[in-house]
Amino acid sequence: MTGVDGTQLIVSPHLDDAALSAGAWIAELASAGTEIHVLTLFAGFPADNDLSPVARDFHDRCGLPHNGTAFEIRRGEDAAALTILGAHAHHADFHDAIYRRRPDRAWHCTHGQAMFDTSLPAEPNLRSSLEAAIETRCHRLRPTRILTCAGIGHHVDHRATRDAALSVAGRLGIAAETWEDLPYAAEATAERPDVAGTPIVRAPAPESWSRKYAAIASYTSQVRMLWPQGQDWVEALNEHALAHDADGAGELYWTIEQE
């Protein structure tokens, strides 16, 4: 294949989401000469090491320490993974929902499934800050397309990322697409995107899939957390990819019509 015209900006919620959901297509584009930058928004850590019970449990399941070294490890995993895919890594310092507090100082996530609750209190200041970070990166990189998550699974950080990225794309007149959020979308109860778009299944070459799976394997902490029983995660992801009825394994995207 040939690359697409112009720089592509991938806006990812967390340090693994881009590779999990769009890794094969990123690898395919990069191998064809397209310049790709991945901006991960929620890649920061509380300076005071103040962790909620939910965050402590998350760190334990990932095999990570309860301090800032955890994100040195995670950012290192991300840099290694994106190097395999052929993309440039950029890390913003916003805090994952499990590290955030509400104005009354209560934890934003009070139990292990709270981040999927669509009735969580709004965070308007977060939205504007996310948009500012994305817009700043757009002015520097001049991308011709923004690719971000669709928010399937309703994780609050995924929804915030999607809304901010699409808002910036619309305001700056940049083409936009969303990806199918994995592994959430592989679950039988997964819902369709909240933001309407035209679906497109892309079927990258086998070499690109190999690079995707090698990249995912670089996220040692996240593989341990997502598949704690040692499941064959490559088989699970590949089975889902083959179900898209593409010409081989496929990744699902939606092209967003700008108003």
mmCIF file of N, CA and C in Angstrom, residues 3-8 34 144-145:
data_model
loop_
_atom_site.group_PDB
_atom_site.id
_atom_site.type_symbol
_atom_site.label_atom_id
_atom_site.label_comp_id
_atom_site.label_asym_id
_atom_site.label_seq_id
_atom_site.Cartn_x
_atom_site.Cartn_y
_atom_site.Cartn_z
ATOM 1 N N GLY A 3 1.239 5.299 1.599
ATOM 2 C CA GLY A 3 0.811 6.048 2.764
ATOM 3 C C GLY A 3 -0.285 7.040 2.420
ATOM 4 N N VAL A 4 -0.909 7.578 3.450
ATOM 5 C CA VAL A 4 -1.910 8.605 3.238
ATOM 6 C C VAL A 4 -1.208 9.952 3.296
ATOM 7 N N ASP A 5 -1.838 10.955 2.696
ATOM 8 C CA ASP A 5 -1.224 12.269 2.642
ATOM 9 C C ASP A 5 -1.250 12.932 4.014
ATOM 10 N N GLY A 6 -0.121 13.480 4.410
ATOM 11 C CA GLY A 6 -0.070 14.303 5.606
ATOM 12 C C GLY A 6 0.131 13.532 6.897
ATOM 13 N N THR A 7 0.495 14.289 7.914
ATOM 14 C CA THR A 7 0.718 13.739 9.249
ATOM 15 C C THR A 7 -0.594 13.292 9.879
ATOM 16 N N GLN A 8 -0.547 12.167 10.568
ATOM 17 C CA GLN A 8 -1.714 11.650 11.280
ATOM 18 C C GLN A 8 -1.491 11.821 12.783
ATOM 19 N N THR A 34 3.981 7.105 6.116
ATOM 20 C CA THR A 34 3.172 8.148 6.739
ATOM 21 C C THR A 34 3.743 8.510 8.105
ATOM 22 N N THR A 144 -3.319 16.158 9.048
ATOM 23 C CA THR A 144 -4.435 16.173 8.101
ATOM 24 C C THR A 144 -5.584 15.306 8.594
ATOM 25 N N ARG A 145 -5.327 14.501 9.617
ATOM 26 C CA ARG A 145 -6.385 13.659 10.180
ATOM 27 C C ARG A 145 -6.117 13.428 11.663
#
